[in-house]
Each structure stands twice: as structure tokens, then as C-alpha cells.
Coordinates of C-alpha atoms in Angstrom, one line a residue:
X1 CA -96.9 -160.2 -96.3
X2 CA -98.8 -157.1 -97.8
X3 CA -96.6 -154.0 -98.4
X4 CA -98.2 -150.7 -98.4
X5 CA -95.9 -147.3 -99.7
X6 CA -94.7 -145.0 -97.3
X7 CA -94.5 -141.4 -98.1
X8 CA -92.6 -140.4 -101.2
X9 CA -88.6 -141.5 -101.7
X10 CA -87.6 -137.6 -101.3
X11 CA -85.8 -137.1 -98.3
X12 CA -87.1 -134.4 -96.0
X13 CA -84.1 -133.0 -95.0
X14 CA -80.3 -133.1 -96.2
X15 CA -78.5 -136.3 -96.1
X16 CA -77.9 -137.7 -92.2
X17 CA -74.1 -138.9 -92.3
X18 CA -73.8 -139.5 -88.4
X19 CA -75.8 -141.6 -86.3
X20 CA -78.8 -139.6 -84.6
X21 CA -78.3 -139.9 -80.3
X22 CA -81.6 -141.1 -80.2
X23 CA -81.2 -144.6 -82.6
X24 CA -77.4 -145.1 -81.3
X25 CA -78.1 -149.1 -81.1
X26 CA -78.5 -151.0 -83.8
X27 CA -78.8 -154.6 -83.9
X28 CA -77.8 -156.9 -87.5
X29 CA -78.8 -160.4 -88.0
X30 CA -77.0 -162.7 -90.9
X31 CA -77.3 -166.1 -91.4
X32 CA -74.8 -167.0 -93.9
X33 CA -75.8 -169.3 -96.9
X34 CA -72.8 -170.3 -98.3
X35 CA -69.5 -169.1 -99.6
X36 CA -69.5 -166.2 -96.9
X37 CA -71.3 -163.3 -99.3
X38 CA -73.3 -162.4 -96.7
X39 CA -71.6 -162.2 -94.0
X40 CA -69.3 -159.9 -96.2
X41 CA -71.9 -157.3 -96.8
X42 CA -73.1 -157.5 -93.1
X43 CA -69.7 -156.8 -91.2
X44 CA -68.8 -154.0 -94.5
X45 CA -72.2 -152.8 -92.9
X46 CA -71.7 -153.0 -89.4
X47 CA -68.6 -151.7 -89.4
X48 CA -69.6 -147.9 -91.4
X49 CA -72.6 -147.5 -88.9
X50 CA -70.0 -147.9 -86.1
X51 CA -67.5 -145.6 -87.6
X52 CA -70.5 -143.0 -87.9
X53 CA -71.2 -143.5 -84.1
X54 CA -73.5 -146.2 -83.9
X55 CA -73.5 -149.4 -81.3
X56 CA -73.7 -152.5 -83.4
X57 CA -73.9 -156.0 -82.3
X58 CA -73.6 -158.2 -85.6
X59 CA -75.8 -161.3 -85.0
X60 CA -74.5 -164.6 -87.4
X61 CA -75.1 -168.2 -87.4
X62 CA -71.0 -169.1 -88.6
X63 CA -68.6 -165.8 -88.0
X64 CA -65.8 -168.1 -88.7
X65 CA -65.0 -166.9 -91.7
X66 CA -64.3 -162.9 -90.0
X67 CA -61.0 -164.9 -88.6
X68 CA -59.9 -163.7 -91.9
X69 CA -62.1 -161.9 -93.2
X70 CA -61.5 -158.8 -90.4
X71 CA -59.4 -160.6 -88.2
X72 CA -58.8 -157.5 -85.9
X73 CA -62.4 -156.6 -85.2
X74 CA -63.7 -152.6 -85.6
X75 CA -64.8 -150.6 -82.8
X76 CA -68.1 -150.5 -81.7
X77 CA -68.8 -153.5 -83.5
X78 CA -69.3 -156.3 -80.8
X79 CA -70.1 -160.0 -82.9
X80 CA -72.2 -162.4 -80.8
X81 CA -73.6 -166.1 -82.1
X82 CA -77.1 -166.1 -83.4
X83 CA -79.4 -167.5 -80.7
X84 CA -82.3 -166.5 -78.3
X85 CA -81.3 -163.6 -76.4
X86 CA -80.0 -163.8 -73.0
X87 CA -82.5 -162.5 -70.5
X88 CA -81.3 -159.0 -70.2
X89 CA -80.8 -158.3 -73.4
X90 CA -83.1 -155.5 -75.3
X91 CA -84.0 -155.3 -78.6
X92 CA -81.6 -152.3 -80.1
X93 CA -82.9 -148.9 -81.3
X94 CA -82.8 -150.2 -85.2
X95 CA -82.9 -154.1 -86.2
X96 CA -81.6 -155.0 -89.5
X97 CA -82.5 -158.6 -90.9
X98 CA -80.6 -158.8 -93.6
X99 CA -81.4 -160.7 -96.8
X100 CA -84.9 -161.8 -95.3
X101 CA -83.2 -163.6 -92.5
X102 CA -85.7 -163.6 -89.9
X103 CA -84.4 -163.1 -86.3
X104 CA -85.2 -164.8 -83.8
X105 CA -89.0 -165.2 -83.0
X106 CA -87.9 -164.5 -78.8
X107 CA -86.1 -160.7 -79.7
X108 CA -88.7 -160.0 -82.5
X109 CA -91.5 -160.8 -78.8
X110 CA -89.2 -158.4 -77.3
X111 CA -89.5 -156.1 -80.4
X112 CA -93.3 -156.1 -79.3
X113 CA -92.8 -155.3 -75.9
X114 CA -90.4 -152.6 -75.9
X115 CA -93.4 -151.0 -78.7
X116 CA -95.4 -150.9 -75.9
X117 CA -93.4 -148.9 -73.5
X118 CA -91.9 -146.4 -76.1
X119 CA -90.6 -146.1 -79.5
X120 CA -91.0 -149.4 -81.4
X121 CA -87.7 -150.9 -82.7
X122 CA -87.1 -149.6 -86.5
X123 CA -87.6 -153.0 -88.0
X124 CA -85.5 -153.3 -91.6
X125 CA -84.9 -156.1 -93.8
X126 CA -82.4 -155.0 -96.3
X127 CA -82.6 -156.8 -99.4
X128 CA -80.0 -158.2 -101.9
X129 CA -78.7 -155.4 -104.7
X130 CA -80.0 -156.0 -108.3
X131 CA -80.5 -153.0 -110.6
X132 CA -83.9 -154.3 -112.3
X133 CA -86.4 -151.7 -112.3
X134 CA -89.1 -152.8 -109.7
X135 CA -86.8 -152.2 -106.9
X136 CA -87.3 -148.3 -107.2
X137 CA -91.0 -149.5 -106.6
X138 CA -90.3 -151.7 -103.6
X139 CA -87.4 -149.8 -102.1
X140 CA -89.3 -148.5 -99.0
X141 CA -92.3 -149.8 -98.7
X142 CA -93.6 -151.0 -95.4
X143 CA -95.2 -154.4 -94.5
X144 CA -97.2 -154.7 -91.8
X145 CA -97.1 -157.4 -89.5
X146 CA -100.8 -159.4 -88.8
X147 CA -99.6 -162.1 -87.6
X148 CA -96.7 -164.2 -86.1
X149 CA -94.0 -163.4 -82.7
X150 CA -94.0 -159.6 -84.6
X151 CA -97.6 -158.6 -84.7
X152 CA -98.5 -154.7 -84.6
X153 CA -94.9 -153.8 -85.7
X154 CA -94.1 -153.0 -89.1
X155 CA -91.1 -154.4 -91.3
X156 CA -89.6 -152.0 -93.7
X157 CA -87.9 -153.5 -97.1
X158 CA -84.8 -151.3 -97.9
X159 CA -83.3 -152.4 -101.5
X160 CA -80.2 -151.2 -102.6
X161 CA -78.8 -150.3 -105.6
X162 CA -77.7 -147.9 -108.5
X163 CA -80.3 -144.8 -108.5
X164 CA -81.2 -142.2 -106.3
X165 CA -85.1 -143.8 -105.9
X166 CA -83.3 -146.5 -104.1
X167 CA -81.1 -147.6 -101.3
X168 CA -77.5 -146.7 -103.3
X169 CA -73.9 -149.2 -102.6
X170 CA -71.9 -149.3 -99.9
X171 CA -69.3 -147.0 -99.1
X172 CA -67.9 -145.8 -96.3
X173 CA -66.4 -142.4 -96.1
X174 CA -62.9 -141.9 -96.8
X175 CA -62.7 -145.0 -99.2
X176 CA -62.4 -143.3 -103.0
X177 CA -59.5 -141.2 -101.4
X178 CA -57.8 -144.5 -99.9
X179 CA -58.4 -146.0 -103.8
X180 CA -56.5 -142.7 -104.9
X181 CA -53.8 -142.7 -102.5
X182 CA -52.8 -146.2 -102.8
X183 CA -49.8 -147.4 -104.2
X184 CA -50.2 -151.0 -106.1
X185 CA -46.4 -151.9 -106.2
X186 CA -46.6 -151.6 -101.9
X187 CA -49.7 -154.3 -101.7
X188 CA -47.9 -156.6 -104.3
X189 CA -44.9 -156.5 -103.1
X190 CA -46.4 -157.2 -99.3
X191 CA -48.3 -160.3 -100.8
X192 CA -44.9 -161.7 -102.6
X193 CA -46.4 -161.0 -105.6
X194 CA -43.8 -160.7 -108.3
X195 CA -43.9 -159.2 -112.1
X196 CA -41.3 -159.6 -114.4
X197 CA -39.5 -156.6 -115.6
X198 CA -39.3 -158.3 -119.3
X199 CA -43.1 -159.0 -119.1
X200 CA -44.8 -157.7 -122.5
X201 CA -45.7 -154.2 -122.9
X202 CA -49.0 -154.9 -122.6
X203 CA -48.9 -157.2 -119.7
X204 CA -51.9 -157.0 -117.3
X205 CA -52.4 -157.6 -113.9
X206 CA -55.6 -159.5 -113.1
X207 CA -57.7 -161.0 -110.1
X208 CA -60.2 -164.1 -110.4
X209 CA -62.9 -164.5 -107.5
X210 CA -65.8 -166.6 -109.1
X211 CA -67.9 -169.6 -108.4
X212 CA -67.4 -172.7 -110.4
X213 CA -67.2 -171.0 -114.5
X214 CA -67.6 -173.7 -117.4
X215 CA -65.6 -171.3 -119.8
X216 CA -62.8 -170.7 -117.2
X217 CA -60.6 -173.5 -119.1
X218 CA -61.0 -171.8 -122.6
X219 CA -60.5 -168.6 -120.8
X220 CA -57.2 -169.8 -119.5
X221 CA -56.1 -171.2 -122.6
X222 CA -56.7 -167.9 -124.2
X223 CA -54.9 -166.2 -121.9
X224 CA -51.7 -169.0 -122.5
X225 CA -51.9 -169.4 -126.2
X226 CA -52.2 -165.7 -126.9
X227 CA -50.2 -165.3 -130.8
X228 CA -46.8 -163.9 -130.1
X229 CA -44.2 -162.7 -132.7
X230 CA -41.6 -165.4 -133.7
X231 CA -39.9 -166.2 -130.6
X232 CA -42.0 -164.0 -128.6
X233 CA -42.3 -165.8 -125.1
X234 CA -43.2 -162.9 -122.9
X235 CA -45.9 -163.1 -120.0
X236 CA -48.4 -161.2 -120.9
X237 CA -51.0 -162.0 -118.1
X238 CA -50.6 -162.6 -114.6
X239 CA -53.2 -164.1 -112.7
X240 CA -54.0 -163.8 -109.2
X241 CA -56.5 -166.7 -108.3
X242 CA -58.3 -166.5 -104.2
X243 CA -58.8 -169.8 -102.6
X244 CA -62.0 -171.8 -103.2
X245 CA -63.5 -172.8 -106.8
X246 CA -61.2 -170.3 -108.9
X247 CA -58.5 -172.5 -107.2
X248 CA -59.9 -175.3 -107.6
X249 CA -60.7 -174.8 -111.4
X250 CA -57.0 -173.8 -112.2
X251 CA -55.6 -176.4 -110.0
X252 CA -57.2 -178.6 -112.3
X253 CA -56.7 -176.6 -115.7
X254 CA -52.7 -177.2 -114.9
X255 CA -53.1 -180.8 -114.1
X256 CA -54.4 -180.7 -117.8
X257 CA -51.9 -178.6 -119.2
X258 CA -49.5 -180.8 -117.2
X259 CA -47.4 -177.7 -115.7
X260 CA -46.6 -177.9 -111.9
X261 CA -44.8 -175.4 -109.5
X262 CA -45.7 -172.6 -106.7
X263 CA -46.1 -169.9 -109.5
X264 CA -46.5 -171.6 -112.6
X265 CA -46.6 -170.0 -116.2
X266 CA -48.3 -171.6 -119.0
X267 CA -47.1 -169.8 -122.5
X268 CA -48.2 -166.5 -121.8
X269 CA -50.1 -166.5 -118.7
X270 CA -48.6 -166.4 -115.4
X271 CA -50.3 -167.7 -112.2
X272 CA -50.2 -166.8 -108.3
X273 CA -52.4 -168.7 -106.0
X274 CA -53.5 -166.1 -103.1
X275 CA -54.2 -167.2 -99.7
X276 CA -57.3 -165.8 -98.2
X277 CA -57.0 -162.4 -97.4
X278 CA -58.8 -159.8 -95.0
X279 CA -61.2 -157.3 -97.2
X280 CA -59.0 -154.5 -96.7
X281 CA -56.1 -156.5 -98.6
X282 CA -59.0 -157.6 -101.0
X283 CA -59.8 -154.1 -101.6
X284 CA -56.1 -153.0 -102.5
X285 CA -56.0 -156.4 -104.6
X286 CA -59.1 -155.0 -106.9
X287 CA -57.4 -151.5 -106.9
X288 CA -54.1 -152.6 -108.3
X289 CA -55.4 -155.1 -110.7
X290 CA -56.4 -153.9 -114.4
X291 CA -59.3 -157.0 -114.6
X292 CA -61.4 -157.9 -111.9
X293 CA -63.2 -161.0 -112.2
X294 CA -65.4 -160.9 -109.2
X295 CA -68.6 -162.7 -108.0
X296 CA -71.7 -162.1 -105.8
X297 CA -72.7 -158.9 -104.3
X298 CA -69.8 -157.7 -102.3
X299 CA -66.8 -157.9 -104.5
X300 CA -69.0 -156.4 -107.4
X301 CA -69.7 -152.8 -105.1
X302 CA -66.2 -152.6 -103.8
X303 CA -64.7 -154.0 -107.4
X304 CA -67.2 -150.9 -108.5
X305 CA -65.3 -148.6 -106.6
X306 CA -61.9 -149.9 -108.1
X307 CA -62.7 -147.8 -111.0
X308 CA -60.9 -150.6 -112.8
X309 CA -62.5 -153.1 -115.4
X310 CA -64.8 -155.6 -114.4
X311 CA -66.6 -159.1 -115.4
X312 CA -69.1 -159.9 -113.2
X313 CA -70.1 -163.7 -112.2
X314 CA -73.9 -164.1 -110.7
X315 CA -74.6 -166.5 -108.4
X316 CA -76.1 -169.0 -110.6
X317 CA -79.9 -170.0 -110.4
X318 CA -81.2 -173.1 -112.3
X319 CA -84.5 -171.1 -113.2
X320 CA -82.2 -168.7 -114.8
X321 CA -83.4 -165.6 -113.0
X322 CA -79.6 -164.4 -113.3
X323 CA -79.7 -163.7 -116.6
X324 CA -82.3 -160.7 -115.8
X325 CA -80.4 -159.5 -113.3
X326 CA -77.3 -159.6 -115.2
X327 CA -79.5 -157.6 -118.2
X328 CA -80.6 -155.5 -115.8
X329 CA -77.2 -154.0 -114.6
X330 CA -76.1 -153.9 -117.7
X331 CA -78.1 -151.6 -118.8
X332 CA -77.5 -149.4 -116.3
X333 CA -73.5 -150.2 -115.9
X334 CA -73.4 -149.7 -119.7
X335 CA -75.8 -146.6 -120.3
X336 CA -72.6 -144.0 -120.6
X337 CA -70.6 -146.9 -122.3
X338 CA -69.6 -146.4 -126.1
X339 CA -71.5 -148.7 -128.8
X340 CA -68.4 -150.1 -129.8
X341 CA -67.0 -150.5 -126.5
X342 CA -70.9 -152.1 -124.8
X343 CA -71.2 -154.4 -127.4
X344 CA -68.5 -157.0 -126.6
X345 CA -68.8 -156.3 -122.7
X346 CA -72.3 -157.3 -123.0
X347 CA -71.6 -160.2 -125.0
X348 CA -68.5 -161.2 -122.6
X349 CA -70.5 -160.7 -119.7
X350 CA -73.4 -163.1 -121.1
X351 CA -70.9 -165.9 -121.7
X352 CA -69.8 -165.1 -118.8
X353 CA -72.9 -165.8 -116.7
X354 CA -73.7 -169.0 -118.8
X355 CA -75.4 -167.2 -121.7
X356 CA -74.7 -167.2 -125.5
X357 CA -72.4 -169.4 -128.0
X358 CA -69.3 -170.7 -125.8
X359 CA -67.7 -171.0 -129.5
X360 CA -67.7 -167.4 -129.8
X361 CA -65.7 -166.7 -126.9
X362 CA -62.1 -165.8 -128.9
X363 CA -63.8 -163.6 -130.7
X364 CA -65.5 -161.8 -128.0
X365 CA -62.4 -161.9 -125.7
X366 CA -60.2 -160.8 -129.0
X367 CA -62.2 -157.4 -129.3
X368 CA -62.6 -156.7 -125.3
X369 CA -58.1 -157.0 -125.1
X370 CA -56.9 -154.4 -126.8
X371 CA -59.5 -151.9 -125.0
X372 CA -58.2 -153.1 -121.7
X373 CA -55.8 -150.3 -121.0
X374 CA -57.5 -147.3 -122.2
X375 CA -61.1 -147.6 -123.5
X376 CA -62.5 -150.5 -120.8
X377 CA -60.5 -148.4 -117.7
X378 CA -61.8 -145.2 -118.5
X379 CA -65.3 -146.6 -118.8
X380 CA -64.6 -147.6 -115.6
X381 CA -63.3 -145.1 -113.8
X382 CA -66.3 -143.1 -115.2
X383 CA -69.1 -145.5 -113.9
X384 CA -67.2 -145.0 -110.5
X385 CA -67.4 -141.2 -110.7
X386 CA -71.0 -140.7 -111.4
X387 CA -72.2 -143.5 -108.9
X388 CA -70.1 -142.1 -106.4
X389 CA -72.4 -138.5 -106.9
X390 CA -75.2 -140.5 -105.4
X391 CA -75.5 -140.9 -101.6
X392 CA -74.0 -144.1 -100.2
X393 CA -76.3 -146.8 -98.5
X394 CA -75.2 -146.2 -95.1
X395 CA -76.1 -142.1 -95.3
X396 CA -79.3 -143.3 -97.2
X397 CA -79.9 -145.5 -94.5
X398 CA -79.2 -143.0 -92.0
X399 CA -81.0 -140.5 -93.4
X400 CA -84.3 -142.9 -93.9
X401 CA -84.2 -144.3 -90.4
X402 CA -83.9 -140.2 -88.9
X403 CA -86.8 -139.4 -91.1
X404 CA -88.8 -142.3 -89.8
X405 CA -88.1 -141.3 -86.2
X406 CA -89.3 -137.7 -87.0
X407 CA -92.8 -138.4 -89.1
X408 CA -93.1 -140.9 -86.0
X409 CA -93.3 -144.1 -88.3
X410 CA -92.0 -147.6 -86.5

């Protein structure tokens, strides 16, 4: 479909952070692909626009995994199975496909319809986050519908992402001074997560959420046969691993090792299998951790907002397409960084998205170590504080979508 540029990315007024009366309903459609990523953004997003006043219905193909996930709902958030819509339902003020989802071709006839008799439904397909440079170009342009159930309306492609020219992250209000507030030991403690008081002095805490990672056993073996002094047995790693290929991938990394038990520890690394948790548990989990090892598009944002260390695992394409992306938000991620501090975090975050020498992987995890405490977190915490200066998506989106309503664009 042909996209054509709106007017210019400057907003026209201040930033909107409440819902406007007049585009209180807002309608969200997910299918979800696999591993529930989607549907992880989606519900983060449905459930800001609701705390900022809006009526969402959150439209997905498999919402089983919210049993979990958000087990206790949010208000003003109602969750329905994706299918035709009944007969008295109308399209909502603002329709959000997200990811390029297409709804339904019966509600996008009724999208047409309720054009005629009024405002036309603010038609949005919010794209996947990635930092490479054309999405400044793309991030909201309109594209005209010819042909198809949505003819005479016009779709509008909202990209987020790490710069002012485009859509900006996730984040609803209140959630840096939740970060601040929280105590680490409280969550741990809740989850029957246990440290050892005669762990070594420079034990760390980390979490590992990934798809399946060739270099997780070398990793792991790293992390185990770290040099001690003579008769130096201390734990210095412990390891929180979620359910699904991480599991999987240590589950069989013991079998090789040959060590068994609930909470096993191999040399110097010691392991604790989570269950699946809701995302406001998996939020705490990134804040108390000192390494995140997080995959796909949600845990990166909120593992972002940590303000703790990072190593982020693309979802891996076989015509390698990852490996620009990955570039991509390194550059930005790294662009305050220290030379001697960017170097290995690029080269660590190559292996670990498939690229580069596996063989130099002690080396490269041997210089990222000691700046773990000090250097890598306050990089970190950094990148958090200057990305948190730039409007959220929701107040971007809110903002846009106001805007839109006032130059009388649909």
C-alpha cells in the first residue's frame, strides 16, 4: 500500500497525557505468533490507555497466556476472542492493529460505515520497535486505502522507538518511581529465592529470558568454572532461569554436567528455576537483578527501564535481518557509552545474537565481569535517564491521535 507523509512530526500542542472525551473507545487487535511477545506489548498497551481514561477492548486470537501473564485483569480493559463482531457492536473511536495484524475484514466494513455517518475510526497499525534509521522516516506516514473491506479510510503506521521523530517506549506513568521505591530483598524473598550470606563479594544476581542460544552452554560453564583462589568454593552467580527454552537449555546443560536437585549449584554458579510469573513480578525480577538477559521486544523496554545491565537476544531470522537491528540499537544504546566500556558490549551482544567467533567468548565475557557492578550499571542507569526525558509511547500516541482529531485527518 502507498504511504504518503502527513504534516511534520512536531506536535502542535503540548504533550496529551489523558484520554481526549471525544476518542474515549479504543479498540486493539493481536494475534499472537508465538512465545506470547505480542500479546505482552498489547495488554502493557491496553492497560496505560485505560489507566489514562480510555475504554479498551483488547481483541486476540489465544489470551491464554494473560492467566498468568495479568491474571487479575485492569480496569477498563475488557478482553474478548478475536472474531467477527457480534451485530451490535461498533467500531471504537481509535483501532489499533498491532504488528500489521489485520482485523477483521467485517469491523474494518463497519470502519467504513461509521465514516459515513461521522468521524471515521482513527485507523493505526503500530509497528514492531527497532532503532534503525528509516523508521524516523516512516513513523507517521499515512496509507491510503484503494482497495479491499477498508476502502476510503486511511491506515496510519505508528513506529516506536528511541528518538523524539518517532513513536518513543512504553511507559506508563508512575513506573520509574515504582523501580525507585522497590525493595529487591521483599520480591526475592516472596519468590523463595534464597542468597547465601557467604556468597563471594562479588556475587551477582541474574535473570535469563531468551529463545533457544547456541552459546548458553559455554556461557554457563563460564559462569561454573570461574578461577577461584585455592579452596575458594564461593557462589559467585546466581541464576534465575523463566520457564520455556532458557529452561529447557539449562535443564539440559545439568544433565551434562551430571548435577541434579531443585536449586542446583554447579562450581560457582547457582541456579533457580522460576515459574511463570505475572509482568508485574517480571518487572521487580529485572529491577533486583544486576544482569538481565532478556529477549524480544517487551522485556527489552521494561528491562530498559531497570536501569540495570542488559544483553539483549533478537528473535532470530534466517536472512539475518537481526543483525541490523541489533547494529542499529547499538548505536544508539551505546552512543553515551565509554570506548572501553562499548567495545566488549558490542562484541558480547554480537555473539550473543549469533554473530562473531564463539571461540572468543572468555575473552569477551572476562572484560564485560569486572565492569558489572560499577561501569556496565551506571551506563545503564544513564541510558534509562535520558530515554526517560523523551515522551512515552502512550502520551505520544495520545498526543498524535488528539492532533489528528483537530487538523480533521481520519
Amino acid at each position: 500500500m502507498t504511504a504518503h507523509t502527513s504534516a511534520d512530526h512536531t506536535p502542535a500542542f503540548s504533550p496529551v497525557l489523558t484520554v481526549p472525551p471525544a476518542l474515549r473507545r479504543w479498540d486493539v487487535f493481536c494475534r499472537v505468533i508465538d512465545n506470547h511477545g505480542d500479546l505482552g506489548v498489547c495488554w502493557r498497551l491496553a492497560r496505560d490507555l485505560a489507566g489514562r481514561g480510555a475504554q479498551v477492548r483488547l481483541w486476540v486470537d489465544d489470551a491464554s497466556a494473560l492467566a498468568w501473564m495479568a491474571p487479575d485483569g485492569a480496569p477498563g480493559v475488557q478482553v474478548l476472542p478475536w472474531r467477527d463482531p457480534l451485530a451490535d457492536e461498533a467500531p471504537a473511536d481509535v483501532v489499533i492493529e498491532a504488528f500489521g495484524c489485520d482485523p477483521p475484514a467485517t469491523y474494518v466494513t463497519r470502519m467504513v460505515a461509521a465514516a459515513e455517518t461521522g468521524p471515521a475510526p482513527l485507523w493505526i497499525n503500530l509497528e514492531y520497535l527497532s532503532a534503525e534509521p528509516h523508521v524516523e522516516g516512516l513513523h507517521g506516514l499515512a496509507s491510503p486505502q484503494w482497495s479491499g473491506p477498508g476502502r476510503g479510510l486511511t491506515k496510519w503506521f505508528f513506529f516506536p522507538g528511541f528518538t523524539p521523530a518517532t513513536g518513543g517506549l512504553l511507559r506508563e506513568p508512575g513506573l520509574l518511581a515504582r523501580r525507585h521505591a522497590h525493595h529487591p530483598a521483599t520480591t526475592l524473598t516472596r519468590l523463595g529465592i534464597h542468597l547465601g550470606a557467604d556468597d563471594h563479594p562479588d556475587h551477582a544476581l541474574m535473570l535469563l529470558f531468551g529463545y533457544t542460544q547456541p552459546l548458553l552452554p559455554a556461557w554457563l560453564d563460564l559462569l561454573a568454572d570461574t578461577p577461584h583462589g585455592r579452596g575458594d568454593r564461593r557462589v559467585r552467580t546466581t541464576l534465575l532461569v523463566t520457564p520455556g527454552f532458557s529452561a529447557q537449555q539449562v535443564r539440559a546443560w545439568l544433565h551434562q554436567r551430571g548435577a541434579t536437585g531443585p536449586g542446583p549449584v554447579v562450581g560457582a554458579l547457582r541456579l533457580h528455576f522460576l515459574p511463570h510469573v505475572t509482568q508485574v513480578e517480571f518487572d521487580r525480577l529485572l529491577w533486583a537483578s544486576d544482569l538481565n538477559l532478556v529477549r524480544g521486544e517487551d522485556s527489552l523496554v521494561r528491562a530498559l527501564w531497570a536501569g540495570r545491565p542488559l544483553l539483549w537476544q533478537l528473535y532470530p531470522q534466517e536472512d539475518g535481518v537481526h543483525a541490523d537491528k541489533l547494529a542499529a540499537f547499538l548505536d544508539v544504546a551505546l552512543d553515551h557509552t565509554p570506548p572501553a566500556l562499548a567495545a566488549p558490549l558490542r562484541a558480547m551482544a554480537r555473539l550473543w545474537n549469533g554473530g562473531g567467533d564463539p571461540a572468543d567468548l572468555p575473552r569477551v565475557w572476562s572484560a564485560l565481569w569486572p565492569a558489572l557492578q560499577v561501569p556496565w550499571r551506571t551506563d545503564a542507569a544513564a541510558r534509562q535517564q535520558r530515554w526517560a526525558g523523551q515522551p512515552d509511547l502512550v502520551s505520544s500516541l495520545l498526543t498524535w491521535v488528539a492532533r489528528q482529531r483537530t487538523d480533521g485527518l481520519g
